[in-house]
Amino acid sequence: RKEKAKAERSPDRLRSPICCVLGHVDTGKTSLLDKIRRTNVQGGEAGGITQQIGATYFPMSRLRTQTDKINKDLLLDYKIPGLLVVDTPGHESFSNLRTRGSNLCDIAVLVVDIMHGLEPQTLESLQLLRRSKTPFVVALNKVDRIYGWEPHKFSPLRDTLAKQKSYSVSEFETRTRSTIAAFQEQGLNAALYYENDDFKRTVSLVPTSAITGEGIPDLLMLITQLTQQMMGHRIMFTPWVQCSVLEVKAIDGLGTTIDVCLTNGEIHEGDEIVVCGMNGAIVTTVRALLTPPPEREIRVKADYQRNKVVTAAMGIKISANDLEKAVAGTQLLVVHPDDEIEDLKAEVQRDLESIMGGFATDTTGVHVQASTLGSLEALLEYLRSIKPPVPVASVAIGPVHRRDVMQCAAMLERAPEYAIMLCFDVKVTPEAEAEAVSAGVRFFTADIIYHLTDAFERHLAEAKALKRADAASEVAFPAVLKIVDVFNMKSPIVVGVQVEEGALRKGTPVCCTVGLKADGTTPLVLELGRVTSIQRNHTDVDKVGPEDPPVAIKIEGDPSLANITYGRHFDKKNKIYSRLTRRRIDLLKAEFRDDLSREEWICVKKLKGVLGIE
Ligand code: GDP
């Protein structure tokens, strides 16, 4: 199938490239997309842009209203039919636009705020782009914020720059230079696009403003030029359909539909299609190929336009039977007369199986739910990579329903700290929310993987702190003390001690050994009580170690220990030990492993012997 698709590519016919927008928060990604969309609407010509499902399609006629402003000099031959721009910017939509390890995005715009330079998510975006080998250009946005900048709406950058005062030009140049230097630090050559004579090795910077539209003609021109020059092969049209399911949605009057991105080929009403399903492959027939009507806001509810045929690249809503269990983030295949349906079914299920099969569910663990197979995979990978890894007991794709919550609630009895649903980029139905409240299951929802995992890590830290606080009242830290002075013989016992091993903390229960039990081997332990104060020169201290000078400690116990007297039951010849027990050692290991030094662990081992702990 892939081979055939390759063979039938034609250099004379290109498909529309697909463009994504990435960058740090607040750099102006959304504004830039809005501005690009409005730019074209403002032209007001007939047959305008079609705002598609999850992506906006710009036919070439539309792009030209901007790019012609620059092409006067460039005289570029326009070969692509248009440009499909993905509507939701950011890492996640970029990662979701993946099937079978390949990225649907042909070219990306990395947005950088010219006033801020490279920021943390800029670097994350850079990593994503490098890993997926996606070519990109940098929009150096917010040029209008440069001091004294005089806006010229939708002007090509060099035209507006020529009209700026010298101090604005000078600030522009300084900021551009420092961004170029920052890219260099990341091992990347960058240059203003009109000074870039090596597109293959040097990334182009396009100064833009999402407010004034300046530089937008340049940005669109550059994308057109780069896709035509550098990826001719990748964007050659082939009649073989390449298509990915982006979202599964129930729509009033249509039932369950799938929003897809058609990356190559042509899809027709009535085509037989094969789609990956949660419970096995789905074979169905395209009832309607829907696109929103032209010139309408994508998010406004509107009647869809029906198409007999749609050509790549395009975002389409497909209406067909039996799509309820379709899995977002997988590929869609169109059946040809000589295809074996069983082969196609196996092919669409392969990704799901490799992800589900590659992940052995733990018996105790959290529930993970994500919008697409790709985001589920990313989240599972992440949970596996953090230390300690987060155990996962169950997974699902798509909106959270009541039954998902009920499944997770089963964890309440086994491991309540894991009765948690990590939901990434998914909707939660009201019934599911109500069920969670009544059952006591906690939700962590977020649209950004980092936010989700940050919140979850905070929860784990809190759960750990609670456990530690509980354990702290019960635990005993190891110490061996030598009595060097006596201030009060009984209730409370106050003695001067030198810590010989371990470290003494306030609150530690202590004891002595006074010979052996009748069996002649088990030590006879004399409980003394707890260390309720530690003082040096009449000042309180919380913790002392062997390197510290002696301290005075007060030991108090419950009334049964009131008669324990220094000189009668124990004296200077006895060492005072932390009162370790099997349970306390277990708590130390479980909750305080990293708090104890190597010497303290050696002391634990010694006390086990001294106190006869199995
Ligand atoms: P996103 O988080 O990257 O999508 O950023 P937004 O598009 O939401 O923009 C963040 C803020 O920056 C908003 O207040 C925008 O109005 C503002 N902004 C975006 N682009 C520009 C620009 O080119 N110039 C100026 N002056 N402000 C901008």
XYZ file of C-alpha atoms and ligand atoms in Angstrom:
642
model
C 0.000 0.000 0.000
C 2.729 2.428 0.997
C 4.821 1.315 -1.951
C 1.923 1.881 -4.297
C 1.342 5.294 -2.816
C 4.977 6.155 -3.406
C 4.953 4.844 -6.945
C 1.962 6.913 -7.921
C 3.319 10.202 -6.717
C 3.451 12.883 -9.310
C 5.913 15.772 -9.242
C 3.472 17.834 -11.274
C 0.804 17.780 -8.654
C 1.421 18.748 -5.038
C -0.992 18.478 -2.149
C -1.459 21.255 0.390
C 1.167 21.142 3.127
C 0.068 20.935 6.755
C 1.388 23.571 9.107
C 1.443 23.573 12.934
C 2.215 26.356 15.380
C 4.354 25.793 18.479
C 6.019 27.940 21.110
C 6.103 29.158 24.684
C 2.875 30.301 26.328
C 1.898 33.922 25.611
C 4.262 34.361 22.691
C 1.189 35.021 20.515
C 0.488 31.661 18.841
C -3.297 31.996 19.019
C -3.239 35.661 18.040
C -1.027 34.908 15.077
C -3.368 32.176 13.866
C -6.352 34.502 14.303
C -4.585 37.245 12.448
C -3.656 34.962 9.569
C -7.267 33.827 9.340
C -8.598 37.367 9.443
C -6.076 38.576 6.940
C -7.669 36.412 4.419
C -11.231 37.126 5.367
C -10.477 40.810 5.083
C -9.767 40.350 1.386
C -13.525 39.807 1.101
C -13.355 37.897 -2.165
C -15.667 35.101 -3.124
C -14.674 31.506 -2.500
C -12.830 32.469 0.641
C -11.109 30.353 3.183
C -12.788 27.264 4.448
C -12.450 26.858 8.145
C -12.156 23.187 8.601
C -12.460 20.716 11.365
C -9.529 21.510 13.628
C -7.649 23.151 10.781
C -8.072 26.124 8.515
C -7.621 25.701 4.793
C -6.214 28.556 2.743
C -6.555 28.099 -1.001
C -3.683 29.590 -2.959
C -5.905 32.368 -4.272
C -6.239 33.512 -0.696
C -2.622 33.176 0.269
C -1.700 35.274 -2.722
C -3.478 38.352 -1.428
C -0.627 38.460 1.080
C 2.276 36.752 -0.581
C 2.029 38.733 -3.833
C 3.155 41.780 -1.857
C 6.554 40.137 -1.615
C 6.531 38.018 -4.694
C 6.893 41.105 -6.868
C 10.632 40.624 -6.470
C 10.797 36.935 -5.791
C 8.703 35.735 -8.738
C 8.073 32.375 -7.124
C 6.028 29.906 -9.065
C 3.084 28.816 -6.917
C 2.755 25.044 -7.037
C 0.947 24.076 -3.853
C -2.852 24.272 -4.068
C -3.104 25.856 -0.633
C -2.086 25.501 2.982
C -3.794 23.642 5.811
C -3.061 25.304 9.141
C -3.855 23.327 12.293
C -6.086 25.471 14.513
C -4.954 24.564 17.995
C -1.392 25.570 18.678
C 0.937 23.841 21.103
C 2.899 20.729 21.930
C -0.093 18.499 22.402
C -1.805 19.090 19.112
C 1.577 18.602 17.503
C 2.082 15.280 19.290
C -1.495 14.236 18.602
C -0.990 14.777 14.908
C 1.013 11.623 14.669
C 0.199 8.204 13.428
C 2.499 5.263 13.099
C 5.383 7.307 14.380
C 5.224 9.761 11.512
C 4.191 13.325 11.921
C 1.291 14.743 9.971
C 2.759 18.198 10.270
C 4.890 19.078 7.225
C 6.172 22.386 8.465
C 5.976 24.190 11.784
C 6.042 27.782 12.899
C 7.923 28.183 16.171
C 6.733 31.413 17.757
C 9.246 33.378 19.851
C 8.464 36.641 21.618
C 11.074 39.102 20.348
C 10.994 40.852 23.732
C 11.681 37.616 25.680
C 13.875 35.483 23.448
C 13.988 31.716 24.028
C 11.858 30.479 26.937
C 11.467 27.020 28.525
C 8.681 25.803 26.241
C 10.537 27.190 23.231
C 13.280 24.724 24.089
C 10.772 21.894 24.568
C 9.250 22.732 21.178
C 12.705 22.732 19.638
C 13.277 19.238 21.009
C 9.966 18.014 19.611
C 10.759 19.478 16.207
C 14.227 17.995 16.159
C 13.070 14.598 17.300
C 10.388 14.463 14.622
C 12.732 16.063 12.052
C 10.060 18.606 11.177
C 11.303 21.630 9.240
C 10.308 24.925 10.811
C 10.555 28.679 10.620
C 10.649 31.027 13.570
C 8.097 33.822 13.891
C 9.860 36.488 15.919
C 6.586 37.905 17.150
C 5.513 41.156 18.808
C 7.844 43.424 16.781
C 5.254 46.168 17.297
C 6.331 46.284 20.947
C 9.744 47.631 20.049
C 10.171 51.141 21.419
C 8.790 53.795 19.093
C 7.577 51.248 16.502
C 5.182 52.732 13.966
C 2.756 50.101 12.705
C 1.967 49.582 9.020
C -0.834 47.067 8.811
C -0.067 43.809 6.990
C 3.039 45.323 5.577
C 5.930 43.127 4.449
C 8.584 43.350 7.130
C 11.280 45.096 5.173
C 8.871 47.770 3.983
C 7.812 48.621 7.520
C 11.371 48.375 8.845
C 12.503 50.939 6.277
C 9.955 53.382 7.687
C 10.992 53.040 11.370
C 13.096 55.536 13.303
C 16.748 54.688 13.731
C 16.453 53.891 17.457
C 13.634 51.418 16.764
C 15.668 49.768 14.027
C 18.618 49.620 16.364
C 16.564 47.934 19.129
C 15.136 45.532 16.543
C 18.645 44.618 15.439
C 19.938 44.154 18.981
C 17.033 41.886 19.931
C 17.324 39.873 16.745
C 21.044 39.415 17.295
C 20.542 38.180 20.830
C 17.872 35.692 19.700
C 20.236 34.427 17.015
C 22.918 34.015 19.697
C 20.459 32.133 21.920
C 19.647 29.744 19.057
C 23.348 29.288 18.511
C 23.675 28.175 22.130
C 21.123 25.477 21.291
C 23.368 24.372 18.453
C 21.204 25.931 15.781
C 22.171 28.458 13.124
C 19.538 31.120 12.648
C 19.273 34.206 10.475
C 16.692 36.741 9.388
C 14.993 35.004 6.501
C 16.044 37.617 3.953
C 19.664 37.236 5.021
C 19.510 33.436 5.007
C 21.213 31.927 1.996
C 21.201 28.343 3.216
C 17.661 27.211 4.081
C 18.852 23.659 4.655
C 21.273 24.454 7.468
C 20.037 27.734 8.842
C 16.635 28.348 10.346
C 14.836 31.470 9.145
C 13.539 34.140 11.489
C 10.490 36.090 10.338
C 9.707 39.135 12.460
C 5.916 39.406 12.835
C 3.197 41.155 14.745
C -0.068 39.406 15.467
C -1.574 42.776 16.309
C -0.649 44.786 13.223
C -0.205 41.921 10.765
C 3.264 43.131 9.880
C 5.480 40.324 8.633
C 2.522 38.018 7.961
C 2.964 38.294 4.171
C 6.583 37.272 4.741
C 5.629 34.339 6.946
C 3.111 32.931 4.461
C 5.496 33.489 1.580
C 8.295 31.718 3.397
C 6.133 28.706 4.240
C 5.047 28.454 0.604
C 8.587 28.783 -0.651
C 10.082 26.310 1.820
C 7.475 23.615 1.324
C 7.789 23.878 -2.447
C 11.557 23.920 -2.515
C 12.453 21.566 0.289
C 9.764 18.954 0.475
C 8.591 18.510 -3.045
C 8.670 14.761 -2.623
C 6.887 14.636 0.698
C 3.991 16.748 -0.500
C 3.486 15.122 -3.896
C -0.097 14.179 -4.443
C -0.997 10.500 -4.648
C -4.460 9.048 -5.097
C -3.746 6.683 -2.188
C -5.472 7.947 0.881
C -3.424 8.789 3.949
C -5.736 9.835 6.697
C -5.670 10.074 10.497
C -8.469 10.135 13.017
C -8.078 13.248 15.187
C -11.190 13.125 17.302
C -14.265 10.998 17.906
C -17.329 13.158 18.605
C -21.028 12.635 19.103
C -22.986 15.256 17.147
C -26.719 15.905 17.481
C -28.500 14.497 14.496
C -25.420 12.733 13.138
C -24.559 10.273 15.894
C -20.909 9.499 16.454
C -18.649 11.118 13.881
C -14.897 11.201 13.409
C -12.867 14.294 12.651
C -9.999 13.303 10.429
C -7.042 14.894 8.786
C -6.722 13.774 5.188
C -2.995 14.095 4.509
C -2.937 12.705 1.014
C -5.250 11.318 -1.629
C -8.940 11.798 -2.223
C -11.820 10.464 -0.219
C -15.345 10.037 -1.615
C -18.790 9.778 -0.176
C -19.685 6.088 -0.188
C -16.078 4.896 0.239
C -15.686 1.840 2.424
C -13.298 2.648 5.254
C -11.483 0.732 8.002
C -10.887 2.431 11.347
C -9.135 1.279 14.518
C -11.643 0.417 17.253
C -11.252 -0.137 20.988
C -12.823 -3.599 20.621
C -11.512 -4.448 17.188
C -11.394 -2.879 13.740
C -14.451 -1.070 12.409
C -15.456 -1.483 8.755
C -18.033 1.037 7.635
C -19.153 3.233 4.729
C -18.727 7.004 4.496
C -22.237 8.420 4.739
C -21.204 12.048 4.547
C -17.997 14.028 4.162
C -18.569 17.236 6.032
C -16.674 20.487 6.109
C -17.875 23.679 7.731
C -19.257 26.214 5.290
C -16.839 28.884 4.084
C -16.248 32.105 6.008
C -17.586 30.841 9.280
C -15.834 30.778 12.594
C -14.735 27.241 13.238
C -16.068 27.157 16.787
C -19.467 28.565 15.858
C -22.069 25.848 15.533
C -23.155 25.793 11.942
C -24.513 23.422 9.410
C -21.838 21.521 7.652
C -21.263 21.488 3.970
C -21.541 18.095 2.307
C -18.914 17.116 -0.209
C -18.980 14.328 -2.789
C -15.194 14.249 -2.709
C -12.473 15.914 -0.662
C -8.834 16.284 -1.723
C -5.789 16.439 0.568
C -4.786 18.099 2.672
C -7.973 18.812 4.552
C -9.732 18.435 7.868
C -13.025 16.554 7.451
C -15.824 15.341 9.665
C -16.913 11.882 8.587
C -20.351 10.611 9.392
C -20.804 6.832 9.254
C -22.289 3.983 11.261
C -20.544 2.139 14.091
C -17.958 4.779 14.965
C -18.674 4.787 18.720
C -15.588 2.828 19.630
C -13.219 4.451 17.134
C -9.817 5.352 18.578
C -8.482 8.857 17.972
C -4.865 9.116 16.926
C -4.875 6.161 14.540
C -4.923 5.845 10.784
C -7.954 5.427 8.586
C -7.762 3.233 5.476
C -9.973 3.281 2.387
C -10.821 -0.125 0.931
C -9.853 -0.709 -2.693
C -11.365 -3.489 -4.830
C -8.287 -5.716 -4.633
C -7.715 -5.270 -0.875
C -8.048 -8.081 1.637
C -10.249 -6.553 4.319
C -8.645 -8.724 7.009
C -5.229 -7.265 6.196
C -6.533 -3.734 6.502
C -8.219 -4.591 9.789
C -4.968 -5.964 11.175
C -3.123 -2.893 9.976
C -5.370 -0.335 11.678
C -5.286 -2.291 14.958
C -1.518 -2.663 15.005
C -0.679 0.608 16.792
C -3.299 0.135 19.462
C -2.147 -3.408 20.078
C 1.488 -2.471 20.294
C 0.757 0.246 22.836
C -1.714 -1.762 24.902
C 0.333 -4.932 24.632
C 3.582 -3.150 25.399
C 2.201 -2.014 28.677
C 1.578 -4.590 31.369
C -1.067 -3.318 33.753
C -0.167 -3.263 37.414
C -2.659 -4.596 39.900
C -2.442 -1.417 41.940
C -2.077 1.856 40.129
C -3.769 4.873 38.665
C -6.216 5.066 35.790
C -4.975 6.917 32.716
C -7.263 8.401 30.116
C -6.253 10.454 27.084
C -7.753 11.975 23.978
C -5.817 9.989 21.434
C -3.647 6.944 21.141
C -0.625 9.203 20.651
C -1.243 11.231 23.789
C -1.977 8.069 25.773
C 1.331 6.667 24.620
C 3.157 9.868 25.565
C 1.568 9.909 29.005
C 2.326 6.242 29.667
C 5.906 6.772 28.579
C 6.174 9.704 30.925
C 4.694 7.841 33.916
C 7.137 5.043 33.288
C 10.084 7.417 33.067
C 9.663 9.336 36.321
C 11.246 8.094 39.513
C 9.720 6.138 41.040
C 7.581 5.092 38.045
C 3.844 5.558 38.538
C 2.019 2.238 38.368
C -0.901 2.190 35.933
C -3.778 -0.215 36.505
C -6.060 0.739 33.620
C -6.242 2.969 30.545
C -8.865 4.339 28.180
C -9.109 6.693 25.217
C -11.779 9.350 24.765
C -14.171 11.189 27.120
C -14.442 9.978 30.721
C -17.687 8.120 31.396
C -19.186 6.868 34.625
C -17.977 3.327 33.987
C -14.356 4.560 33.825
C -14.750 6.129 37.273
C -16.306 2.952 38.642
C -13.382 0.927 37.382
C -10.973 3.306 39.086
C -12.997 3.272 42.326
C -12.089 -0.385 42.747
C -8.629 0.894 43.700
C -9.978 2.671 46.805
C -9.805 -0.510 48.841
C -6.442 -1.704 47.638
C -4.394 1.487 47.456
C -6.397 4.668 48.048
C -3.525 6.953 47.054
C -3.840 5.494 43.549
C -7.617 5.873 43.268
C -6.835 8.615 40.808
C -7.713 9.351 37.231
C -5.060 11.117 35.211
C -7.051 12.621 32.379
C -5.254 14.307 29.574
C -7.015 16.533 27.085
C -10.364 14.748 27.565
C -13.844 15.808 28.597
C -15.425 14.430 31.741
C -19.161 13.754 31.547
C -21.314 15.170 34.392
C -22.344 11.612 35.376
C -18.686 10.657 35.673
C -17.988 13.712 37.795
C -20.889 12.929 40.134
C -19.730 9.329 40.439
C -16.208 10.466 41.308
C -17.471 12.744 44.086
C -19.658 10.064 45.607
C -17.035 7.336 45.312
C -14.083 9.449 46.451
C -12.015 9.097 43.298
C -9.799 12.062 42.503
C -9.446 13.597 39.070
C -6.424 15.263 37.634
C -7.347 16.851 34.351
C -5.226 19.045 32.161
C -4.753 19.905 28.551
C -1.004 20.088 28.869
C 0.904 16.982 29.823
C 3.341 18.951 31.979
C 0.543 20.558 33.992
C -1.070 17.200 34.552
C 2.069 15.538 35.720
C 3.051 18.554 37.853
C -0.280 18.348 39.668
C 0.063 14.619 40.070
C 3.584 14.896 41.420
C 2.364 17.446 43.947
C -0.332 14.979 44.990
C 2.228 12.205 45.407
C 4.450 14.532 47.450
C 1.486 15.475 49.659
C 0.481 11.856 50.110
C 4.075 11.065 51.012
C 4.281 13.987 53.463
C 1.068 12.800 55.131
C 2.391 9.285 55.388
C 5.652 10.607 56.776
C 3.876 12.755 59.320
C 1.968 9.668 60.426
C 5.106 7.615 60.470
C 7.171 10.315 62.214
C 5.166 9.923 65.421
C 5.836 6.211 65.376
C 9.315 5.919 63.954
C 12.640 6.017 65.827
C 15.868 7.260 64.277
C 18.979 5.304 65.283
C 21.409 6.649 67.902
C 23.809 5.305 70.497
C 24.438 7.604 73.477
C 27.088 7.532 76.195
C 26.071 8.958 79.566
C 28.578 11.624 80.653
C 26.676 13.436 83.382
C 23.574 13.116 85.584
C 21.267 16.016 86.464
C 18.114 14.308 87.630
C 17.816 10.600 88.528
C 14.118 9.993 87.921
C 10.854 11.291 86.427
C 12.012 13.037 84.478
C 15.450 11.570 84.008
C 17.869 14.310 82.924
C 21.327 13.209 81.845
C 24.264 14.608 79.896
C 25.100 12.460 76.878
C 27.580 12.285 74.048
C 26.190 10.875 70.796
C 28.523 8.085 69.746
C 26.761 6.800 66.648
C 23.789 7.809 64.524
C 22.004 11.026 65.410
C 19.642 11.871 68.240
C 16.428 13.708 67.379
C 13.895 15.166 69.762
C 11.016 12.739 70.360
C 13.095 9.584 69.969
C 12.042 6.714 72.255
C 15.090 5.358 74.101
C 16.106 2.308 76.135
C 19.019 0.452 77.737
C 19.895 -3.209 77.776
C 20.300 -4.697 81.207
C 21.591 -8.218 80.777
C 19.916 -11.159 79.065
C 16.567 -12.845 79.296
C 16.222 -16.319 80.840
C 17.005 -17.934 77.445
C 20.536 -16.577 77.860
C 20.641 -14.994 74.395
C 17.889 -12.390 74.028
C 18.837 -8.992 75.437
C 16.684 -7.664 78.273
C 15.505 -4.225 77.209
C 14.685 -1.514 79.736
C 12.321 1.090 78.295
C 13.183 4.603 79.477
C 10.633 6.815 77.635
C 11.045 9.502 75.001
C 13.633 12.248 74.683
C 11.417 15.296 75.195
C 14.145 17.911 75.111
C 17.725 18.270 74.008
C 19.688 21.244 75.306
C 23.147 22.669 75.009
C 24.011 25.670 77.229
C 20.300 25.946 78.044
C 19.387 26.309 74.399
C 17.096 23.801 72.658
C 18.478 21.737 69.802
C 16.497 19.368 67.584
C 19.193 17.006 66.474
C 22.747 16.119 67.563
C 25.388 13.884 66.066
C 28.738 12.370 67.064
C 30.585 15.497 65.860
C 28.677 17.661 68.381
C 29.734 18.262 72.013
C 27.664 16.629 74.776
C 24.087 17.735 75.425
C 21.606 17.459 78.273
C 18.542 15.355 77.490
C 15.289 14.975 79.326
C 13.602 11.572 79.142
C 9.914 11.236 79.971
C 7.692 8.205 79.785
C 4.204 7.105 80.591
C 3.344 6.591 84.310
C 4.436 2.937 84.265
C 8.019 4.153 83.764
C 7.873 6.757 86.543
C 9.974 4.709 88.927
C 12.850 3.976 86.578
C 15.794 5.498 88.375
C 19.327 6.267 87.366
C 21.792 4.494 89.645
C 19.325 1.747 90.489
C 18.069 0.340 87.180
C 20.837 1.639 84.946
C 23.915 3.818 85.178
C 26.986 5.179 83.352
C 28.064 1.680 82.367
C 24.917 1.373 80.214
C 24.631 2.913 76.774
C 21.352 4.579 75.880
C 19.928 3.356 72.569
C 17.146 4.494 70.269
C 14.318 2.075 70.872
C 14.155 0.415 67.457
C 11.658 -2.338 66.732
C 10.907 -4.370 63.643
C 8.003 -2.062 62.795
C 10.072 1.095 63.291
C 12.841 -0.221 61.065
C 10.251 -1.018 58.381
C 8.895 2.530 58.622
C 12.388 3.949 58.345
C 12.937 1.943 55.208
C 9.586 2.808 53.686
C 9.339 6.508 54.406
C 12.764 7.825 55.405
C 15.193 5.839 53.311
C 16.840 8.931 51.841
C 16.853 10.884 55.101
C 19.358 8.576 56.791
C 23.069 8.732 56.071
C 25.129 5.635 55.442
C 26.475 5.841 58.998
C 22.938 5.943 60.362
C 21.980 2.837 58.399
C 25.063 1.105 59.829
C 23.835 2.159 63.266
C 20.394 0.646 62.510
C 22.090 -2.630 61.729
C 24.090 -2.525 64.947
C 21.004 -1.747 67.042
C 19.210 -4.697 65.498
C 21.883 -6.908 67.014
C 22.085 -5.058 70.337
C 18.316 -5.071 70.883
C 17.771 -8.565 69.524
C 15.449 -7.557 66.676
C 14.764 -10.350 64.210
P -0.318 32.083 23.073
O -0.382 31.683 24.519
O 1.044 31.838 22.508
O -1.413 31.526 22.209
O -0.449 33.697 23.080
P -1.718 34.597 22.779
O -1.995 34.618 21.341
O -2.796 34.217 23.710
O -1.115 36.020 23.162
C -0.714 36.339 24.475
C -0.805 37.835 24.705
O 0.109 38.519 23.879
C -2.172 38.408 24.371
O -2.464 39.390 25.307
C -1.987 39.009 22.979
O -2.842 40.093 22.757
C -0.544 39.465 23.052
N 0.085 39.432 21.728
C 0.159 38.386 20.894
N 0.828 38.705 19.782
C 1.193 39.990 19.918
C 1.927 40.905 19.079
O 2.388 40.591 17.976
N 2.110 42.166 19.565
C 1.624 42.562 20.777
N 1.850 43.809 21.168
N 0.941 41.730 21.589
C 0.722 40.467 21.150
